[in-house]
mmCIF file with all atom_site columns, C-alpha atoms in Angstrom:
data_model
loop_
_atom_site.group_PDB
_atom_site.id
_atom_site.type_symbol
_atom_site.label_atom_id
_atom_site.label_alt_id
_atom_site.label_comp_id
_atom_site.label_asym_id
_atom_site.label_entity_id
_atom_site.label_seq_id
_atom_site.pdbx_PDB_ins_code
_atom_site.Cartn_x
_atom_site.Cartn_y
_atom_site.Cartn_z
_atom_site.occupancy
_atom_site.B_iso_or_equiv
_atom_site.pdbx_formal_charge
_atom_site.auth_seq_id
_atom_site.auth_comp_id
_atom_site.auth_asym_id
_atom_site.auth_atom_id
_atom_site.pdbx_PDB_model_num
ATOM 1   C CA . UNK A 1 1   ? 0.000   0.000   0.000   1.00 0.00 ? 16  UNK A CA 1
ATOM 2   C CA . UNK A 1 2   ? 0.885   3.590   -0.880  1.00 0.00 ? 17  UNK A CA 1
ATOM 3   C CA . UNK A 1 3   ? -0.812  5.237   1.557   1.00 0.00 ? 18  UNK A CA 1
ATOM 4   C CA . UNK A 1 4   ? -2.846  4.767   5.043   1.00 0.00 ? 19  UNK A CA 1
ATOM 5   C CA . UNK A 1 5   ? -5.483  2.196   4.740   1.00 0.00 ? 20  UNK A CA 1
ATOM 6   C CA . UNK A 1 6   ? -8.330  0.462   6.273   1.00 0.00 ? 21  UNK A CA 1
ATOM 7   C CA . UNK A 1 7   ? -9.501  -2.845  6.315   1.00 0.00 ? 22  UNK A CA 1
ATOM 8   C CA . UNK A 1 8   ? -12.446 -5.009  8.205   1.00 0.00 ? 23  UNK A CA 1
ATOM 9   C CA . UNK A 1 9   ? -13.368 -8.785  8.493   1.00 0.00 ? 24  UNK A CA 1
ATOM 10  C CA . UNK A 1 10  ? -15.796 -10.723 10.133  1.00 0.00 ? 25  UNK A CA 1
ATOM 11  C CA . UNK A 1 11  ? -15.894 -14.506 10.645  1.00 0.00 ? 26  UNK A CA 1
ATOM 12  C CA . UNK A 1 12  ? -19.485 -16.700 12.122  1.00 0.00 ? 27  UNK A CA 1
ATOM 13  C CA . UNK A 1 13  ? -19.383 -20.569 12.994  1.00 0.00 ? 28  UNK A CA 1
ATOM 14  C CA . UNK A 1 14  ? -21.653 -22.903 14.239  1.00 0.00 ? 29  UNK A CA 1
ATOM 15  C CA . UNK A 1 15  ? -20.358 -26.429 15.519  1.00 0.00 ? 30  UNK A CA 1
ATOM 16  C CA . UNK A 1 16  ? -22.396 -28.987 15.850  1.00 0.00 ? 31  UNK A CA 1
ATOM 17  C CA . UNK A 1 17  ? -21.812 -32.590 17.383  1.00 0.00 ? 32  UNK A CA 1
ATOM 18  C CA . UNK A 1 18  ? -23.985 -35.213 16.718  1.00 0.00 ? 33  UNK A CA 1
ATOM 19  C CA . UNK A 1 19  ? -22.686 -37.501 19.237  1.00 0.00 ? 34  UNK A CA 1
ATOM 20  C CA . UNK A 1 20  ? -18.908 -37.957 20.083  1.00 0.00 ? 35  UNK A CA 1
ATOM 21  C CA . UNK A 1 21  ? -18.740 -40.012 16.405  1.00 0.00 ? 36  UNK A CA 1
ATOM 22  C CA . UNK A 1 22  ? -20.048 -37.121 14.499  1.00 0.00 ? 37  UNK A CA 1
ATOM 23  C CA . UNK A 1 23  ? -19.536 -33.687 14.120  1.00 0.00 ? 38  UNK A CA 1
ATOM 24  C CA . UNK A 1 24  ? -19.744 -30.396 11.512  1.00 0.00 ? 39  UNK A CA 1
ATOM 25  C CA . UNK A 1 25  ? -19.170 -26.868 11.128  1.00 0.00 ? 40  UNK A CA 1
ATOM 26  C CA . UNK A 1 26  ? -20.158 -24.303 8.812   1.00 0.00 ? 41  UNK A CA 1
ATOM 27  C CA . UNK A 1 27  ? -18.318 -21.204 8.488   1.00 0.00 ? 42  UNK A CA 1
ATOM 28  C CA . UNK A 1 28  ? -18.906 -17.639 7.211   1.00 0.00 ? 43  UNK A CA 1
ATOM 29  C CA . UNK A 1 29  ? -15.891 -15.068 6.369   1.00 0.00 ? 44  UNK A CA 1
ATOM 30  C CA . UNK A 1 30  ? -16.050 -11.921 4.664   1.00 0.00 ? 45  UNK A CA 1
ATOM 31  C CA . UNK A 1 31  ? -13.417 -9.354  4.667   1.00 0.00 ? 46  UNK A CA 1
ATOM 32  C CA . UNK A 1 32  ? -13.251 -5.829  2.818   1.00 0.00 ? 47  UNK A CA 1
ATOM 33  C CA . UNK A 1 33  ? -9.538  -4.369  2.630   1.00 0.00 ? 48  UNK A CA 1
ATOM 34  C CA . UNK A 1 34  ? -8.224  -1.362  0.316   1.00 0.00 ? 49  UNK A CA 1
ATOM 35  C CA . UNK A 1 35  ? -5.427  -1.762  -2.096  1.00 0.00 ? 50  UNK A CA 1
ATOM 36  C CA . UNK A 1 36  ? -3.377  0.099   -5.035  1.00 0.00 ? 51  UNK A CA 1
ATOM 37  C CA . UNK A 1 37  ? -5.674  1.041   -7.889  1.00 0.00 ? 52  UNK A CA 1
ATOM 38  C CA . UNK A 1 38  ? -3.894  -0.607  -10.809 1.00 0.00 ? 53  UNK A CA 1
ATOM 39  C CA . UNK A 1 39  ? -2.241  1.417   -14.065 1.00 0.00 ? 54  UNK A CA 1
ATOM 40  C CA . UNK A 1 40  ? -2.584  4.939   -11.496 1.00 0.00 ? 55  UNK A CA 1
ATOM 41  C CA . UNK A 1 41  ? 0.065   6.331   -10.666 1.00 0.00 ? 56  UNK A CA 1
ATOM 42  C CA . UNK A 1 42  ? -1.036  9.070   -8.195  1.00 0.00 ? 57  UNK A CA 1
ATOM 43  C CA . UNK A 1 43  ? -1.422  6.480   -4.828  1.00 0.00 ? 58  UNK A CA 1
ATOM 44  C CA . UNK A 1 44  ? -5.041  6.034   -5.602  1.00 0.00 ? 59  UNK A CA 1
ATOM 45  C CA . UNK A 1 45  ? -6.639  3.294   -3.575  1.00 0.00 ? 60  UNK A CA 1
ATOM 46  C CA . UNK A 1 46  ? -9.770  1.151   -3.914  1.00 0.00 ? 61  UNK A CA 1
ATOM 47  C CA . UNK A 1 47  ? -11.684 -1.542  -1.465  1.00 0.00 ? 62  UNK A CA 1
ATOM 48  C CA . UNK A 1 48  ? -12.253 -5.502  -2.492  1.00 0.00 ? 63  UNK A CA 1
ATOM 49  C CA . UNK A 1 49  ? -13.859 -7.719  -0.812  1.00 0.00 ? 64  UNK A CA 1
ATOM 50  C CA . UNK A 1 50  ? -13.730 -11.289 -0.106  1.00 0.00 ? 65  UNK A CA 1
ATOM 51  C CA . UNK A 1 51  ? -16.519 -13.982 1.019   1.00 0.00 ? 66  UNK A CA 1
ATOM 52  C CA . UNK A 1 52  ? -15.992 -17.078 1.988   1.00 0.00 ? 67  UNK A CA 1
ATOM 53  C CA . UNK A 1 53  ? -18.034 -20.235 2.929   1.00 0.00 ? 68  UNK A CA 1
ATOM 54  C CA . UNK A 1 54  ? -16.990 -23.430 4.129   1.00 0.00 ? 69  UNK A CA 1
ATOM 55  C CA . UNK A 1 55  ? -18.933 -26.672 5.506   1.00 0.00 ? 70  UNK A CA 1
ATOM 56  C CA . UNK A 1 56  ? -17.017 -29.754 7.292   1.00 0.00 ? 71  UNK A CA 1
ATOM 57  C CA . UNK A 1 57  ? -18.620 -33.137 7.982   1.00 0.00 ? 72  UNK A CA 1
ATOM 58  C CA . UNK A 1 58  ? -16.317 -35.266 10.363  1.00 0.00 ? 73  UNK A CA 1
ATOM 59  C CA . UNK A 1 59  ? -16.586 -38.947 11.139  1.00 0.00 ? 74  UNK A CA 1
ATOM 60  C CA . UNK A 1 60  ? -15.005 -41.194 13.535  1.00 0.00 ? 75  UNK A CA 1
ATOM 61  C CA . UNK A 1 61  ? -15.674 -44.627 13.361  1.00 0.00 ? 76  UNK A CA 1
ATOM 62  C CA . UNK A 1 62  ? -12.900 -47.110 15.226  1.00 0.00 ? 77  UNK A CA 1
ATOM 63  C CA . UNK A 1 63  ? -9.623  -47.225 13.772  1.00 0.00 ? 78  UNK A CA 1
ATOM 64  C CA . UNK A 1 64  ? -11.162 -44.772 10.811  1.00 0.00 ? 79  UNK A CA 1
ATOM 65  C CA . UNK A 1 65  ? -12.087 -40.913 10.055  1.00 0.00 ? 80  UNK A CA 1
ATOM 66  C CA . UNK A 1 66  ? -13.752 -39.361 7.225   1.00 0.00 ? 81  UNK A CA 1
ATOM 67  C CA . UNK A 1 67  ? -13.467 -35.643 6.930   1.00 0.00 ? 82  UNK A CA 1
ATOM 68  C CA . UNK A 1 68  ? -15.483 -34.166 4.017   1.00 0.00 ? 83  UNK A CA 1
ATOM 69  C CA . UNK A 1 69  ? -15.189 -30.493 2.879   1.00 0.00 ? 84  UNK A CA 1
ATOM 70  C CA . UNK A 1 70  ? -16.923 -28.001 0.279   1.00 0.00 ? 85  UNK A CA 1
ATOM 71  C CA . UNK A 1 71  ? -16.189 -24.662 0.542   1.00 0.00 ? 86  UNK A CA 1
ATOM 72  C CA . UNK A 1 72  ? -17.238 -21.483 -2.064  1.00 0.00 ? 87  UNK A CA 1
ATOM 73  C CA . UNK A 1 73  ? -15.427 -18.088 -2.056  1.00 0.00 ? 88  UNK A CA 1
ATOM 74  C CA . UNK A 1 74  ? -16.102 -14.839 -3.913  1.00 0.00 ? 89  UNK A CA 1
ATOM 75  C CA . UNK A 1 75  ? -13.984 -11.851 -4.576  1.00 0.00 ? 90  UNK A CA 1
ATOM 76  C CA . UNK A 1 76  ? -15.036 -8.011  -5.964  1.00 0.00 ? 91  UNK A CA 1
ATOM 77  C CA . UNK A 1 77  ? -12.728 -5.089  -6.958  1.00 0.00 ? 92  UNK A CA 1
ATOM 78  C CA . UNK A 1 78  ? -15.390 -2.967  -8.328  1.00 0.00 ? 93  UNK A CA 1
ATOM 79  C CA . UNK A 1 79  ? -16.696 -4.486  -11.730 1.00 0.00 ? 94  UNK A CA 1
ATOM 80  C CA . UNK A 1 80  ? -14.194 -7.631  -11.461 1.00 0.00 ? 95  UNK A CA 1
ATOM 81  C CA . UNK A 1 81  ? -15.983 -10.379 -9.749  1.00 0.00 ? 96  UNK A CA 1
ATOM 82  C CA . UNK A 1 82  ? -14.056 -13.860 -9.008  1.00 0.00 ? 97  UNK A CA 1
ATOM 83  C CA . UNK A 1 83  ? -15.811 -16.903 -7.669  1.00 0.00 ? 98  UNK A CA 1
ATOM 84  C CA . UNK A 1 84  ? -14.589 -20.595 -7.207  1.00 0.00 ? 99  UNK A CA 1
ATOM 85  C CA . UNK A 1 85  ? -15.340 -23.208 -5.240  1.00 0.00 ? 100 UNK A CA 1
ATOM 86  C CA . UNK A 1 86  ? -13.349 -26.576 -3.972  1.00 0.00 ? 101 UNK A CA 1
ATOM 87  C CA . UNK A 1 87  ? -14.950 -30.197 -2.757  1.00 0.00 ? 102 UNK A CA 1
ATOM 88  C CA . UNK A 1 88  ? -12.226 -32.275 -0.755  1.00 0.00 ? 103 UNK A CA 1
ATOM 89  C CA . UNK A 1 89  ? -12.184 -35.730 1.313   1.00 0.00 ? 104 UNK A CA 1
ATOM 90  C CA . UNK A 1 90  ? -9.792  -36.595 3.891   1.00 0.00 ? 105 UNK A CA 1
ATOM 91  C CA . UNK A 1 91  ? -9.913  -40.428 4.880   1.00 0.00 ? 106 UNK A CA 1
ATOM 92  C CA . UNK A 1 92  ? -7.689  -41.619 7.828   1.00 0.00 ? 107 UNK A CA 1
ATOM 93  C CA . UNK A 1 93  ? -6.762  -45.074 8.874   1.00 0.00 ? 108 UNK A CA 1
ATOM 94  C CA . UNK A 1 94  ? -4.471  -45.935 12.488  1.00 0.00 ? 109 UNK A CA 1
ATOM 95  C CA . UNK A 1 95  ? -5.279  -49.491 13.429  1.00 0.00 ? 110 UNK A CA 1
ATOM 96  C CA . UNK A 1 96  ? -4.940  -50.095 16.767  1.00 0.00 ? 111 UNK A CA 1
ATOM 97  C CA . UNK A 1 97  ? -2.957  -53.390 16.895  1.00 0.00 ? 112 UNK A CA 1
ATOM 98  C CA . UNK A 1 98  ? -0.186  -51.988 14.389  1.00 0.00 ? 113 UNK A CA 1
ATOM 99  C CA . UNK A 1 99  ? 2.389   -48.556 14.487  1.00 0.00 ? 114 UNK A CA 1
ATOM 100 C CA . UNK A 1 100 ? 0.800   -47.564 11.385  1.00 0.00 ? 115 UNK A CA 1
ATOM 101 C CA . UNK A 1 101 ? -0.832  -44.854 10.493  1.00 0.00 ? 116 UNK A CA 1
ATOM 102 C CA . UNK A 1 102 ? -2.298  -43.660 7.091   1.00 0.00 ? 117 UNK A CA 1
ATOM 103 C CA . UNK A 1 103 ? -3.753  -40.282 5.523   1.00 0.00 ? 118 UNK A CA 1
ATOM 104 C CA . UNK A 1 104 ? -5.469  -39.596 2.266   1.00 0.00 ? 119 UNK A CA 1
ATOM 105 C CA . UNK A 1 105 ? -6.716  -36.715 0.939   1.00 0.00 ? 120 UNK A CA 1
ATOM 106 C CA . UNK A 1 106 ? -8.118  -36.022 -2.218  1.00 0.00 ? 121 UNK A CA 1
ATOM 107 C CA . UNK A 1 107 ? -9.495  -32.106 -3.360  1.00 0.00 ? 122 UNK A CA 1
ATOM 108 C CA . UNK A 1 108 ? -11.399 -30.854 -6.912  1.00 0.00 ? 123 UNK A CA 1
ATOM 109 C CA . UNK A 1 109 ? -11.045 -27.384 -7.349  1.00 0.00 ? 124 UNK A CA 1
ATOM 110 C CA . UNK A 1 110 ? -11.742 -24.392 -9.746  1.00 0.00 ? 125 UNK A CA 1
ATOM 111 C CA . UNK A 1 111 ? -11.617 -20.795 -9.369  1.00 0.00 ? 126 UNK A CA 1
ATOM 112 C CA . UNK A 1 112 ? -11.657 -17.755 -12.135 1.00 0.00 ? 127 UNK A CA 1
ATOM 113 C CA . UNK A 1 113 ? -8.759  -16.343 -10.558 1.00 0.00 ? 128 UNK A CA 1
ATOM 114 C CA . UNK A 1 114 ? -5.757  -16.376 -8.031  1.00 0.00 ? 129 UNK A CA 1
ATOM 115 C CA . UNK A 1 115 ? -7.765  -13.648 -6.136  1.00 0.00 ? 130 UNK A CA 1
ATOM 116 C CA . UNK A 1 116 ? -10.059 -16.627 -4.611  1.00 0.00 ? 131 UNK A CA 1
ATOM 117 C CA . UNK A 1 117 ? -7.918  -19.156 -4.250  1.00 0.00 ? 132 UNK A CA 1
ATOM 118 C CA . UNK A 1 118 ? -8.296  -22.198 -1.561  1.00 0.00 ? 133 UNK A CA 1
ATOM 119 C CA . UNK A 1 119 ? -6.118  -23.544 1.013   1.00 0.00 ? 134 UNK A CA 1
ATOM 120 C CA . UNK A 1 120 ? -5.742  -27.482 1.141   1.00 0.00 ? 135 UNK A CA 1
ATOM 121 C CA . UNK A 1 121 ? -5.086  -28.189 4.645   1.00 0.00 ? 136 UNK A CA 1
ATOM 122 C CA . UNK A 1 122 ? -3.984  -32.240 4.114   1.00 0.00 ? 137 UNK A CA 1
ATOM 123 C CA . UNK A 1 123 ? -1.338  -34.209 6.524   1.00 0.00 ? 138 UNK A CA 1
ATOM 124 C CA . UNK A 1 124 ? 1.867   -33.394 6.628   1.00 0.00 ? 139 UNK A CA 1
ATOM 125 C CA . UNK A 1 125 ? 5.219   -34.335 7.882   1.00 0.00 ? 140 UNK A CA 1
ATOM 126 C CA . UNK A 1 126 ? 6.274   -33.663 11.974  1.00 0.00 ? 141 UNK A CA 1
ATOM 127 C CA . UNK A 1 127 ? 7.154   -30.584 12.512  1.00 0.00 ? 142 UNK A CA 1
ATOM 128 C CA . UNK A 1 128 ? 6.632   -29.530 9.218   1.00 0.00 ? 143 UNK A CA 1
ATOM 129 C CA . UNK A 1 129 ? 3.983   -26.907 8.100   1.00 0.00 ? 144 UNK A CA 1
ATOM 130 C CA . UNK A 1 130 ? 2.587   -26.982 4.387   1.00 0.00 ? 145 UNK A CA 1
ATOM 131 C CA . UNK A 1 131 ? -0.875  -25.920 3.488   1.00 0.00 ? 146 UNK A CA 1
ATOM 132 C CA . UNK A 1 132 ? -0.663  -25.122 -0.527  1.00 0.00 ? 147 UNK A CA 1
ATOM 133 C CA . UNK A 1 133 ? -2.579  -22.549 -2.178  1.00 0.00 ? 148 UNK A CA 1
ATOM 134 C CA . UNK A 1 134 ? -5.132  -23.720 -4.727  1.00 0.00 ? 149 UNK A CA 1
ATOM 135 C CA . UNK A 1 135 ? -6.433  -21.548 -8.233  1.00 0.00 ? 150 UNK A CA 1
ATOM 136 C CA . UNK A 1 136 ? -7.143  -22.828 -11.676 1.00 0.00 ? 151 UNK A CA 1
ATOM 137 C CA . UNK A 1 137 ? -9.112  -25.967 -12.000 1.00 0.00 ? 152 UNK A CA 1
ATOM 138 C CA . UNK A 1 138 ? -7.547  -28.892 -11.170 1.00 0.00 ? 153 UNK A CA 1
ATOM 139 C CA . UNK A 1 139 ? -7.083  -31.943 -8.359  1.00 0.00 ? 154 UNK A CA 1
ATOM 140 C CA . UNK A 1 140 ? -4.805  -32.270 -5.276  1.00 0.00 ? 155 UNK A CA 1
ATOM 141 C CA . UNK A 1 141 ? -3.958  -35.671 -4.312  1.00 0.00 ? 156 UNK A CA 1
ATOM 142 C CA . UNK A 1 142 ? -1.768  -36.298 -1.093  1.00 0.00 ? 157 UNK A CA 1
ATOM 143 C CA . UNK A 1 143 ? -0.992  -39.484 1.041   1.00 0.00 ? 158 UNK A CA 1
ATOM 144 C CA . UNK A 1 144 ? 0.983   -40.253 3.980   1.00 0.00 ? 159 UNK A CA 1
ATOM 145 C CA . UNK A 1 145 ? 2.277   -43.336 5.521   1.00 0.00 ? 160 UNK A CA 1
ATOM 146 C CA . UNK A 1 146 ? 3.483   -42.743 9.041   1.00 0.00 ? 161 UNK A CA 1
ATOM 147 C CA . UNK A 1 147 ? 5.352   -45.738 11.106  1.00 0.00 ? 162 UNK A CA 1
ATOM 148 C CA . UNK A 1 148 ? 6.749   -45.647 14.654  1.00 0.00 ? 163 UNK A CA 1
ATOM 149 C CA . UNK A 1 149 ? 9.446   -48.228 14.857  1.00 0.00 ? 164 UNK A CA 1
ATOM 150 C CA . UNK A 1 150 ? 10.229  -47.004 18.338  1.00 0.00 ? 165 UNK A CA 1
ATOM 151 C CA . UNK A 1 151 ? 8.240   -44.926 20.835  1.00 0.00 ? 166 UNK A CA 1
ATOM 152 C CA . UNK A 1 152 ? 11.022  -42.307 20.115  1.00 0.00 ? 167 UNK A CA 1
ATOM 153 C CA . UNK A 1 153 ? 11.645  -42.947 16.090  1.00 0.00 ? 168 UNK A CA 1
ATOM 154 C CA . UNK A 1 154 ? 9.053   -43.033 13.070  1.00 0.00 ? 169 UNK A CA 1
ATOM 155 C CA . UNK A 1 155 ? 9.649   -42.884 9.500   1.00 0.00 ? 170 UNK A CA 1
ATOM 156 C CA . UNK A 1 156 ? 7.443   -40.939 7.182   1.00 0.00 ? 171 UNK A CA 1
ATOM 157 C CA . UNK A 1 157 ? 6.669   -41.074 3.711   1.00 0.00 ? 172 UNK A CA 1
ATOM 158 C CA . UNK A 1 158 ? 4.768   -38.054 1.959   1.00 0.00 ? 173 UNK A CA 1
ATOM 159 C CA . UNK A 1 159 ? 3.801   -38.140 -1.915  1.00 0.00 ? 174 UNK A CA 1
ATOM 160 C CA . UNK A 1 160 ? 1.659   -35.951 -3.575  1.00 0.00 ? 175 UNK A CA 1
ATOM 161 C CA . UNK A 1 161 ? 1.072   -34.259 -7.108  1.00 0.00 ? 176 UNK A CA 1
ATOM 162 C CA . UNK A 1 162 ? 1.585   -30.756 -7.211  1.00 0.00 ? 177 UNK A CA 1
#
């Protein structure tokens, strides 16, 4: 930014737990910032907003979870307007007998523009933070195979497409 700006957002869930096997959320953000008017020169700036929603159906059933995810967001800089929208699945398996441990996740996605782009929040190594930005059309397939060979060392394995 050129000059002194402003900038609000506003976020609403409601959680919901069916019993302790079940659960969902469905989440509301909007935001409205200000930033450089493109192609002017003389530090004009302008407001865009951003909407987001987002529903989450969890399961938990044994040694098994399901996590299933749709979310829609919108942006507008005054007559642009950018929409897209992303479906994902997360399945998880730890059997309880075995040091195993596995993660899928699986995500469809398309949006008009970079300016609305998604988040896949998947599995990832320890210590390790990676949450890659989705835009375009396309899929996002990750899995991970977790062992403990020791109650103080695990091996990992992480493979994904970008």
């Amino acid at each position: 930014m050129d000059v002194p700006s402003r900038g609000e957002e506003y976020m609403v869930q409601i959680d919901h737990s069916f019993n302790s096997s079940i659960s969902m959320y469905i989440r509301y953000r909007y935001s409205e910032k200000d930033k450089n008017y493109p192609g002017v020169s003389n530090r004009t700036i302008q407001p865009y907003s951003q909407q987001k929603i987002q529903g989450q159906l969890r399961i938990e059933a044994d040694e098994w979870f399901f996590r299933t995810s749709a979310e829609y967001g919108r942006y507008l800089f005054e007559d642009t307007k950018y929409r897209g929208y992303m479906f994902s699945q997360a399945i998880g398996w730890k059997p309880k007998n075995l040091p195993v441990r596995t993660d899928i996740y699986g995500s469809w996605f398309y949006t008009d523009d970079y300016a609305v782009r998604f988040r896949s929040f998947e599995k990832t190594l320890l210590y390790n933070f990676y949450s890659p930005t989705l835009s375009g059309r396309g899929f996002r397939l990750s899995a991970v195979v977790q062992c403990e060979l020791t109650k103080r060392v695990s091996i990992t394995l992480k493979i994904a497409n970008i």
